[in-house]
Amino acid sequence: MTETTLTQDATVILERAHFQQLLDALLQSGYRVIGPTIEDRAIVYESLSSVEDLPIGWKDQQEGGTFRLEKRKDQALFGYTLGPQTWKKHLYPPNVTLWQAKRENGSFKITPPEEDRQPLAFIGVRACELSAIAIQDKIFLESEFKDPIYQQNREGLFIVAVNCVEAGGTCFCASMETGPKASTGFDLALTEVIDGEKHYFVVNIGSARGLDVIKAITVRTPEAGEVEAAEARIAEASQNMGRTLETEGLRDLLFRNIENPRWEAVADRCLTCGNCTLVCPTCFCATIEDVTDLTGQHAERTRRWDSCFTMDFSYIHGGSVRYSSRARYRQWMMHKLASWVDQFGTFGCVGCGRCITWCPVAIDITEEANIIRQGDVAKTKEA
Amino acid sequence: MATTQQKPKLAVWKFASCDGCQLSLLDCEDELLAVAGAVDIAFFPEATRATMPGPYDVSLVEGSITTEEDIERIQMIRQSSTFLVTIGACATAGGIQALRNFKDVKEFVDIVYARPEYISTLEKSTAIGDHVFVDFELRGCPVNKYQLVEVLSAYINGRKPITPSYSVCMECKRRGTVCVMVAHGTPCLGPITHAGCGAICPAYNRGCYGCFGPMETPNTSSLATWWQQLGVQDVDIVRAFRSFNAYSEAFRKEARAHEHQE
């Protein structure tokens, strides 16, 4: 395929054998390339330099409170669904020094932290994760107060999305209408197809930058049936979601069920450990820690991921507002599925299922919502 | 500023303990000179023979109360200290030696010692807070040396120390560690354990041992139910909750719930 024939709306084929070229093109363009790799028997998002760093031939089995990696029968590069980590780890890091201060001549001098200006390229962003990034963009970039750290990491970010051709055991992106196919927000979107001896990626180009990268690597025109094979796999994934969540009237349902007895039942199981919020790709709460050293000459301000499940989170004069775990779980779930709609115009949940898989005791947001729907106070009043 | 003010007098006291928490102070290395520069070490037998008489501005108290003499001595220390900080699981929860609290200590004494009549000890090993008012409790077995320095820095600079009481999971997730319970099926006390260690054990593929004791709102029964589903026997659940913080209320109750009459 010659460069001149390529346009942004073209669909091209990247052979598995040429996949390294994609990584090399991004690395040579100066990006820090981050993507899925195996660490401690799970998928994590870390720096990549070689296609060999990808979780080749692995898949994940996910259920509530359980994640296991297993060997696949094929050598798929993206044959897993999702690991515990989210891209917010890189866009909105968990621990950041905001500034340091030093006493000087009766006053003090503030030093900003050293900045890492290397642009990021994410490889393997799932459709639900693209939605999550769009939600965090709205919070950090599109409100009156922009977050400079997020903004710096987000600007220049190159996104290679990978469409899901298999759904995970706790996935419900189809219910949330965020996947499994990436529709917007990427520079390139790949769909991996393994068909007998054939192993290729159908590539959709989402931006001029994406087009430039594609022009720099070996791709070809699709043959008959190749694009259709990819679409069929995505459609199949859509039908095989491990979880479903009925979203019809969900916001109003939850608001009128604020005193539903189900909240007590979930509180009996909830550990208030905060895991669900820290693995959630949209949760954005942080706390600020100010410390001084022993001499009193230096001070430092740090921002850390926080969670609405901690007592400090709602601590005001006199105590914590949400003392009970019932109040804390309800606050979190109702924010995701009800008040987020009022606040930001969408659900705060993208259906990735991480809060289900990584809850140490397998509390399932879809199950809780469905049970509340069954025991809807509106229904019980009628009866 | 520190150079113009009189430095606070620091005392370090030991009760029934292994000395590990005091050692954390000496283990500060990089910060040790800063500590020595910021306070007058007035009483710290493990570090220096030189002693200054009280009263003391800050007393760090290690160890649990296990004898009649301990009860008298902690009263004396409290009276001569402005700010009393307990350091470690022994001082805040009775320590590993509180395992005696679940048995008849006289039987132990008879079995262990050749001349049991020389041993004078209390029935139970108890926390400092059971005997005197404690201004601040620092958790851990041993304490985290950075948290220890943080408590001293906060005191000296007149601010609140940052020693969050949420779960170890918060530290685990922030450092990007893969959950050992979810991904490996390894029983872990992290979700109900007080943060502060930096989530060391899960980072080395081990479950949390609960060294820092119960977190702020520990749902021990829910975690224990999940452990049972992972195949952990009641006898091992009892053992997990009965370690360094066995006599803390939450751990004591959960262990009791899984203890069957022999």
XYZ file of C-alpha atoms in Angstrom:
645
model
C 0.000 0.000 0.000
C 1.498 3.347 -0.974
C 1.431 6.293 1.372
C -0.484 8.545 -0.989
C -3.530 6.286 -1.049
C -3.905 6.327 2.744
C -6.516 8.602 4.280
C -7.792 8.941 7.794
C -11.017 7.062 7.067
C -9.152 4.099 5.641
C -9.287 0.677 7.269
C -6.023 -1.203 6.960
C -4.519 -4.489 8.052
C -1.479 -4.736 10.311
C 0.025 -8.218 10.257
C 1.019 -9.698 13.600
C 4.496 -10.120 12.119
C 4.749 -6.344 11.760
C 3.336 -5.393 15.155
C 6.755 -4.468 16.525
C 6.879 -1.724 13.898
C 3.972 0.004 15.629
C 5.825 0.033 18.951
C 9.036 1.173 17.266
C 7.265 3.991 15.425
C 5.839 5.289 18.709
C 9.118 4.896 20.574
C 11.013 6.656 17.802
C 8.494 9.496 17.901
C 9.555 10.070 21.499
C 6.633 8.512 23.338
C 6.878 6.538 26.542
C 4.871 3.541 25.429
C 2.696 2.007 28.139
C 0.678 -1.130 27.742
C -0.360 -4.456 29.208
C 2.270 -6.784 30.612
C 2.258 -9.579 33.162
C 3.359 -8.876 36.714
C 2.611 -10.994 39.782
C 0.165 -13.186 37.856
C -1.992 -10.308 36.613
C -2.097 -7.784 33.775
C -0.611 -4.391 34.672
C -0.023 -1.262 32.589
C 3.699 -0.593 32.444
C 6.335 0.682 30.005
C 6.809 -1.509 26.947
C 9.614 -1.682 24.447
C 8.964 -4.969 22.694
C 5.974 -6.937 21.496
C 7.373 -9.700 23.707
C 6.443 -7.577 26.754
C 2.749 -8.078 25.931
C 0.823 -10.920 27.624
C 1.145 -13.183 24.589
C -1.014 -16.283 24.812
C -2.663 -15.420 28.149
C -6.257 -14.833 29.110
C -7.951 -13.941 32.353
C -10.748 -15.688 34.176
C -12.659 -13.201 36.259
C -15.409 -13.600 38.789
C -16.424 -11.689 41.879
C -13.332 -11.481 44.101
C -11.342 -13.736 41.781
C -8.853 -13.168 38.981
C -6.724 -15.903 37.421
C -4.448 -15.856 34.390
C -4.650 -18.902 32.158
C -2.845 -20.020 29.019
C -4.750 -19.547 25.795
C -4.736 -22.046 22.977
C -3.521 -19.327 20.611
C -0.821 -16.664 20.736
C -3.092 -13.627 20.941
C -1.382 -10.396 22.032
C -4.533 -8.975 23.602
C -6.334 -12.161 24.601
C -7.099 -10.935 28.132
C -9.845 -8.471 29.050
C -8.722 -6.205 31.911
C -6.332 -6.234 34.851
C -6.611 -4.434 38.201
C -4.884 -1.268 37.084
C -6.415 1.574 35.131
C -4.866 4.212 32.906
C -5.515 6.793 35.609
C -2.390 5.409 37.225
C -0.477 7.262 34.490
C -2.805 10.220 33.820
C -3.692 10.915 37.447
C -0.891 9.282 39.443
C -1.628 7.863 42.904
C 1.086 9.816 44.755
C 2.287 13.201 43.511
C 4.450 15.812 45.223
C 2.721 19.097 44.438
C 5.413 21.351 45.864
C 8.148 21.659 48.426
C 8.848 24.722 50.534
C 11.944 25.911 52.339
C 12.346 28.643 54.932
C 14.459 31.503 53.634
C 15.223 34.920 55.175
C 12.166 35.010 57.389
C 9.917 33.896 54.556
C 9.704 30.718 52.523
C 10.462 29.665 49.003
C 8.292 27.232 47.073
C 9.844 24.777 44.646
C 7.603 23.040 42.143
C 8.340 19.359 41.458
C 10.478 18.308 38.538
C 8.335 17.648 35.511
C 8.565 14.699 33.188
C 7.591 16.088 29.817
C 7.828 12.870 27.828
C 4.514 12.313 26.037
C 2.680 9.065 26.719
C 1.353 6.479 24.300
C -1.126 3.919 25.636
C -1.457 0.608 23.838
C -4.375 -1.694 24.510
C -6.974 0.773 25.751
C -10.352 -0.954 25.862
C -13.574 0.754 24.801
C -14.801 1.005 28.402
C -11.488 2.591 29.320
C -11.796 5.161 26.540
C -15.149 6.113 28.051
C -13.526 6.339 31.466
C -10.818 8.648 30.119
C -13.522 10.781 28.489
C -15.274 10.997 31.869
C -12.080 12.028 33.646
C -11.407 14.568 30.856
C -14.744 16.124 31.707
C -13.792 16.321 35.387
C -10.220 17.499 35.041
C -10.132 19.438 31.775
C -13.621 20.643 30.981
C -14.585 22.162 34.295
C -13.785 25.638 35.563
C -10.751 24.340 37.446
C -8.374 22.294 35.365
C -6.013 19.811 36.912
C -2.538 20.722 35.619
C -1.020 17.310 36.314
C -3.760 15.438 34.471
C -3.662 18.027 31.702
C 0.066 17.626 31.201
C -0.169 13.835 31.012
C -3.274 13.958 28.837
C -1.967 16.470 26.316
C -0.088 14.720 23.579
C -1.349 11.335 24.735
C -1.432 8.845 21.868
C -4.078 6.165 22.263
C -4.029 2.796 20.568
C -7.366 1.240 21.445
C -7.936 -2.485 21.181
C -11.477 -3.683 20.631
C -12.642 -6.568 22.804
C -13.313 -9.784 20.922
C -13.978 -11.673 24.147
C -15.894 -10.422 27.174
C -14.723 -11.014 30.728
C -16.659 -12.672 33.519
C -17.440 -9.377 35.260
C -17.783 -7.179 32.160
C -20.975 -5.223 31.467
C -19.897 -2.518 29.007
C -22.734 -3.544 26.680
C -25.211 -2.517 29.407
C -23.458 0.805 29.926
C -23.174 1.332 26.145
C -19.444 2.002 26.396
C -18.198 -1.039 24.467
C -16.999 -3.519 23.441
C -16.129 -1.526 20.303
C -14.164 1.705 20.523
C -16.086 4.368 18.627
C -14.251 7.582 19.469
C -11.358 9.035 21.426
C -8.504 7.023 19.907
C -5.691 7.652 17.449
C -5.735 4.056 16.285
C -8.136 1.224 17.084
C -7.127 -2.372 16.512
C -9.174 -5.530 16.345
C -7.144 -8.690 16.720
C -8.120 -11.640 14.536
C -6.627 -15.112 14.695
C -8.025 -17.398 12.041
C -6.083 -20.595 11.510
C -2.634 -19.542 10.330
C -3.725 -15.940 9.873
C -3.029 -13.490 12.683
C -3.677 -9.850 11.926
C -5.124 -6.601 13.235
C -7.846 -4.600 11.561
C -6.824 -0.979 12.093
C -9.174 2.005 12.211
C -7.511 5.392 12.094
C -8.943 7.996 14.430
C -6.700 11.020 13.986
C -4.121 12.710 11.776
C -1.422 11.584 14.215
C -2.721 8.059 13.921
C -2.506 8.327 10.164
C 1.115 9.511 10.395
C 2.051 6.474 12.464
C 0.282 4.124 10.063
C 2.132 5.702 7.156
C 5.410 4.881 8.871
C 4.731 1.138 9.255
C 3.943 -1.820 7.018
C 0.197 -2.202 6.510
C -1.924 -3.526 3.670
C -5.425 -3.277 2.223
C -7.942 -5.682 3.787
C -8.821 -8.785 1.855
C -12.398 -9.914 1.464
C -13.932 -11.003 4.756
C -11.141 -9.747 7.043
C -12.942 -6.669 8.349
C -16.177 -8.657 8.640
C -14.392 -11.323 10.697
C -13.259 -8.628 13.132
C -16.753 -7.123 13.374
C -18.285 -10.547 13.973
C -15.917 -11.148 16.893
C -16.764 -7.798 18.499
C -20.473 -8.531 18.071
C -19.979 -11.910 19.720
C -18.199 -10.299 22.688
C -21.150 -7.961 23.021
C -23.437 -10.968 23.443
C -21.241 -12.676 26.039
C -20.989 -10.129 28.829
C -20.456 -11.769 32.215
C -22.775 -9.261 33.869
C -25.732 -7.100 32.876
C -27.058 -3.942 34.468
C -30.498 -2.585 33.610
C -29.951 1.161 33.212
C -33.534 2.124 32.344
C -34.661 4.602 35.007
C -31.681 3.633 37.164
C -30.991 7.116 38.492
C -34.564 7.632 39.703
C -34.753 4.071 41.009
C -31.761 4.628 43.288
C -32.863 8.059 44.468
C -36.233 6.746 45.589
C -34.593 3.719 47.241
C -32.276 5.663 49.485
C -33.739 3.850 52.505
C -33.990 0.434 50.842
C -33.107 -2.307 53.377
C -30.680 -3.791 50.839
C -28.102 -1.192 51.863
C -27.930 -2.893 55.270
C -27.278 -6.267 53.682
C -24.411 -4.999 51.575
C -22.989 -3.156 54.578
C -22.737 -6.489 56.403
C -20.310 -7.658 53.715
C -18.543 -4.396 52.830
C -15.020 -4.183 54.251
C -14.810 -0.388 53.668
C -11.297 -1.167 52.422
C -11.557 1.204 49.438
C -10.471 -1.272 46.756
C -13.506 -0.649 44.515
C -12.732 3.053 44.322
C -9.025 2.612 43.662
C -9.548 0.155 40.797
C -12.393 2.233 39.331
C -11.243 4.025 36.174
C -13.503 7.021 36.834
C -13.091 7.535 40.605
C -11.100 10.729 40.999
C -10.980 11.621 44.690
C -7.682 12.635 46.214
C -6.463 13.862 49.558
C -3.773 16.383 50.322
C -1.064 15.651 52.888
C 1.106 18.424 54.260
C 4.225 17.432 56.158
C 7.153 19.245 57.711
C 10.509 17.751 58.542
C 12.090 17.616 62.006
C 13.951 20.898 61.598
C 10.836 22.799 60.590
C 12.825 24.209 57.684
C 11.162 22.159 54.945
C 7.568 21.395 54.120
C 6.030 19.268 51.423
C 2.554 18.888 49.970
C 1.559 15.536 48.501
C -1.578 14.493 46.666
C -2.702 10.887 47.055
C -5.638 8.885 45.758
C -8.330 8.894 48.393
C -11.497 6.893 48.789
C -15.007 7.762 49.945
C -14.785 4.567 52.031
C -12.334 6.077 54.541
C -13.489 7.813 57.707
C -11.268 10.822 57.010
C -13.017 11.377 53.679
C -16.170 12.733 55.285
C -14.527 14.038 58.454
C -15.656 17.492 59.437
C -15.695 19.193 62.823
C -17.142 16.713 65.269
C -16.664 13.525 63.286
C -17.246 11.667 60.053
C -20.507 12.401 58.279
C -20.711 8.915 56.771
C -19.830 6.828 59.791
C -21.633 3.591 58.865
C -20.470 1.335 56.048
C -24.070 1.402 54.807
C -23.770 5.146 54.274
C -20.387 4.802 52.612
C -21.324 2.034 50.169
C -24.555 3.824 49.300
C -22.701 7.089 48.732
C -20.270 5.396 46.338
C -22.803 3.372 44.352
C -25.335 6.181 44.138
C -22.643 8.529 42.929
C -21.651 6.091 40.175
C -25.173 5.315 39.012
C -27.347 8.260 40.034
C -25.866 11.563 41.210
C -23.061 11.387 38.632
C -25.768 11.834 35.990
C -26.805 15.129 37.584
C -23.225 16.201 38.095
C -21.608 15.266 34.781
C -24.393 14.165 32.436
C -23.397 10.474 32.219
C -23.151 7.497 34.519
C -19.902 7.343 36.493
C -19.705 3.638 35.695
C -18.394 2.317 32.378
C -19.091 -1.371 33.036
C -15.476 -2.550 33.245
C -16.313 -4.801 36.200
C -13.119 -4.101 38.148
C -14.994 -3.222 41.336
C -16.604 -6.675 41.182
C -13.446 -8.655 40.447
C -11.189 -6.765 42.847
C -13.589 -6.487 45.761
C -11.956 -8.812 48.293
C -15.404 -10.197 49.201
C -16.987 -10.063 45.720
C -19.608 -7.360 46.242
C -21.217 -6.897 42.833
C -22.565 -3.484 41.828
C -24.789 -5.057 39.144
C -26.250 -7.532 41.629
C -26.888 -4.809 44.197
C -28.598 -2.592 41.612
C -30.714 -5.492 40.367
C -31.778 -6.472 43.888
C -32.720 -2.893 44.678
C -34.768 -2.877 41.480
C -36.571 -6.045 42.565
C -37.273 -4.568 45.984
C -38.079 -1.108 44.633
C -39.998 0.825 47.300
C -42.300 2.153 44.583
C -43.338 -1.415 43.773
C -43.740 -2.488 47.390
C -45.914 0.560 48.089
C -48.233 -0.358 45.216
C -48.468 -3.926 46.468
C 12.576 28.172 65.187
C 14.384 25.193 66.552
C 17.705 26.999 66.977
C 16.340 29.715 69.224
C 13.869 27.665 71.241
C 14.720 25.184 73.915
C 14.576 21.729 72.421
C 11.926 19.317 73.711
C 13.155 16.621 76.070
C 12.558 13.133 74.747
C 12.415 9.958 76.830
C 12.100 6.411 75.547
C 10.671 3.796 77.924
C 10.490 0.052 77.709
C 7.975 -2.402 79.146
C 7.358 -6.024 78.084
C 8.598 -5.995 74.497
C 11.303 -7.156 72.119
C 12.938 -3.688 71.713
C 12.161 -3.705 68.003
C 10.213 -0.456 68.089
C 12.996 1.378 69.955
C 15.367 -0.014 67.393
C 13.217 1.579 64.679
C 14.277 4.925 66.117
C 17.956 3.960 66.011
C 17.343 2.445 62.587
C 16.408 5.886 61.265
C 20.027 6.364 60.106
C 19.537 9.266 57.666
C 17.084 10.958 60.008
C 18.813 10.042 63.281
C 21.061 13.092 63.376
C 18.058 15.266 62.585
C 16.182 13.643 65.479
C 19.153 14.218 67.791
C 19.288 17.802 66.543
C 15.602 18.443 67.077
C 15.196 16.987 70.575
C 17.277 16.496 73.699
C 17.470 12.768 74.205
C 16.966 12.849 77.941
C 16.325 9.196 78.673
C 16.953 6.381 76.200
C 18.929 3.552 77.880
C 19.057 1.522 74.679
C 20.986 4.339 72.977
C 22.880 6.141 75.718
C 23.789 5.775 79.406
C 23.533 9.535 79.917
C 20.221 10.454 81.478
C 18.512 13.666 82.444
C 15.863 13.887 85.155
C 12.242 14.557 84.224
C 9.827 15.998 83.493
C 9.905 15.096 79.828
C 8.133 16.798 76.952
C 7.678 13.642 74.909
C 7.747 10.071 76.145
C 7.814 7.199 73.692
C 6.568 4.089 75.444
C 7.294 0.632 74.105
C 5.927 -2.596 75.540
C 2.939 -3.865 77.455
C 2.047 -3.969 81.134
C 2.685 -7.433 82.586
C 3.765 -6.908 86.240
C 2.683 -4.960 89.320
C 5.889 -2.919 89.023
C 4.931 -1.996 85.447
C 1.655 -0.523 86.691
C 3.508 1.705 89.161
C 6.193 2.692 86.661
C 3.765 3.714 83.911
C 1.941 5.959 86.403
C 5.268 7.608 87.242
C 6.087 8.040 83.527
C 2.678 9.517 82.815
C 3.109 12.010 85.652
C 6.482 13.145 84.348
C 5.482 13.351 80.650
C 3.629 16.113 78.819
C 2.961 14.095 75.646
C 2.902 10.315 75.890
C 3.115 8.243 72.702
C 2.815 4.475 72.704
C 4.904 2.855 70.003
C 4.055 -0.536 68.596
C 1.640 -3.422 69.013
C 2.758 -4.298 72.579
C 2.114 -0.813 73.925
C -1.114 -0.272 71.981
C -2.675 -3.748 72.117
C -0.694 -5.920 74.550
C 1.562 -7.502 71.936
C 2.213 -11.136 71.124
C 2.624 -11.808 74.847
C -1.082 -11.090 75.212
C -1.628 -14.639 73.961
C -1.367 -15.497 77.659
C -4.644 -13.637 78.132
C -6.483 -16.529 76.514
C -4.910 -19.159 78.793
C -4.014 -19.726 82.432
C -0.677 -17.966 82.869
C 0.130 -20.039 85.991
C 0.212 -23.181 83.874
C 2.756 -21.600 81.547
C 4.917 -20.502 84.467
C 4.853 -24.003 85.948
C 5.857 -25.592 82.647
C 8.477 -23.088 81.508
C 10.402 -22.162 84.654
C 12.470 -24.446 86.865
C 11.643 -22.298 89.885
C 8.118 -20.894 89.201
C 8.065 -19.274 92.624
C 10.574 -16.653 91.378
C 8.123 -15.442 88.730
C 5.816 -12.630 89.627
C 3.525 -11.674 86.767
C 0.024 -10.436 86.061
C -2.712 -12.635 84.624
C -2.901 -10.528 81.495
C -0.629 -8.496 79.223
C -2.367 -5.199 78.589
C -1.920 -2.032 76.577
C -0.540 1.167 78.086
C -3.867 2.810 77.326
C -5.585 0.419 79.739
C -3.656 2.044 82.598
C -2.941 5.682 81.779
C -4.118 8.325 79.345
C -2.240 8.066 76.044
C -1.869 11.128 73.836
C -1.060 9.268 70.641
C -0.871 5.612 69.632
C 1.495 4.576 66.862
C 0.723 1.155 65.450
C 2.912 -1.585 64.071
C 5.014 -4.595 64.902
C 7.427 -2.955 64.658
C 6.430 0.664 64.062
C 7.343 2.156 60.702
C 10.385 4.358 61.280
C 9.110 7.005 58.867
C 5.852 7.188 60.805
C 7.850 7.502 64.030
C 9.807 10.432 62.612
C 6.521 11.869 61.309
C 4.994 11.764 64.816
C 8.051 13.527 66.269
C 8.134 16.091 63.426
C 4.445 16.793 63.865
C 4.856 17.233 67.627
C 7.850 19.552 67.257
C 6.139 21.643 64.582
C 2.794 21.749 66.365
C 0.749 19.918 63.745
C -1.239 16.707 63.501
C 0.750 13.656 62.400
C -0.304 11.931 59.184
C -0.805 8.291 60.123
C -4.008 7.256 58.335
C -6.194 4.613 59.936
C -7.721 3.235 56.722
C -6.930 -0.208 55.305
C -3.615 -1.580 54.035
C -5.422 -1.981 50.662
C -5.180 1.781 50.176
C -1.395 1.581 50.303
C -1.344 -1.589 48.202
C -3.396 -0.114 45.380
C -1.510 3.188 45.396
C 1.781 1.389 44.957
C 0.271 -0.703 42.154
C 0.610 -4.068 43.871
C -1.590 -6.826 42.465
C -4.061 -8.054 45.112
C -2.733 -11.364 46.445
C -6.131 -12.494 47.655
C -8.018 -11.827 44.406
C -5.276 -12.830 41.956
C -3.622 -15.657 43.892
C -6.191 -16.815 46.428
C -3.761 -16.000 49.253
C -5.564 -15.172 52.516
C -4.737 -11.572 53.442
C -5.660 -9.440 56.469
C -5.017 -6.228 54.500
C -8.664 -5.133 54.111
C -9.209 -5.007 57.881
C -5.703 -3.936 58.903
C -4.545 -0.411 59.752
C -2.274 1.139 57.125
C 1.205 2.386 57.936
C 3.668 -0.248 56.809
C 3.377 0.743 53.148
C 1.837 -2.654 52.268
C 5.118 -4.554 52.385
C 3.978 -8.185 52.499
C 1.593 -8.162 49.509
C 4.392 -6.538 47.474
C 6.320 -9.756 48.150
C 3.345 -11.962 47.307
C 2.433 -12.643 50.927
C -0.861 -11.952 52.623
C -0.935 -9.189 55.231
C -0.256 -10.473 58.771
C -2.103 -7.640 60.479
C 0.972 -6.193 62.233
C -0.652 -2.761 62.502
C -3.827 -4.067 64.124
C -7.435 -3.317 63.193
C -8.185 -0.460 60.784
C -10.742 2.249 61.606
C -13.885 0.256 60.778
C -12.778 -3.392 60.551
C -15.404 -5.797 59.190
C -13.531 -8.863 60.408
C -16.481 -11.236 60.160
C -17.030 -10.543 56.458
C -13.354 -11.113 55.717
C -13.277 -14.301 57.797
C -16.322 -15.608 55.905
C -14.451 -15.024 52.636
C -11.372 -16.777 54.030
C -13.552 -19.781 54.758
C -14.585 -19.795 51.111
C -10.897 -19.742 50.203
C -10.589 -22.944 52.220
C -9.078 -21.568 55.418
C -9.998 -23.652 58.480
C -11.328 -22.037 61.641
C -8.206 -23.017 63.565
C -6.111 -21.020 61.108
C -8.488 -18.061 61.216
C -8.008 -18.025 64.997
C -4.234 -18.113 64.528
C -4.309 -15.271 62.001
C -6.230 -12.982 64.328
C -4.218 -14.050 67.366
C -0.815 -12.650 66.637
C 0.802 -9.331 67.543
C -2.538 -7.589 68.006
C -4.433 -10.550 69.471
C -5.887 -8.542 72.344
C -7.171 -5.627 70.271
C -10.939 -5.659 70.523
C -11.766 -6.431 66.879
C -9.212 -9.218 66.496
C -10.020 -10.693 69.907
C -13.724 -10.950 69.070
C -13.178 -12.444 65.619
C -10.781 -15.093 66.913
C -13.268 -15.963 69.659
C -16.013 -16.426 67.043
C -13.972 -19.124 65.312
C -12.701 -20.861 68.411
C -14.348 -24.201 69.074
C -14.410 -25.826 72.491
C -11.846 -28.602 72.690
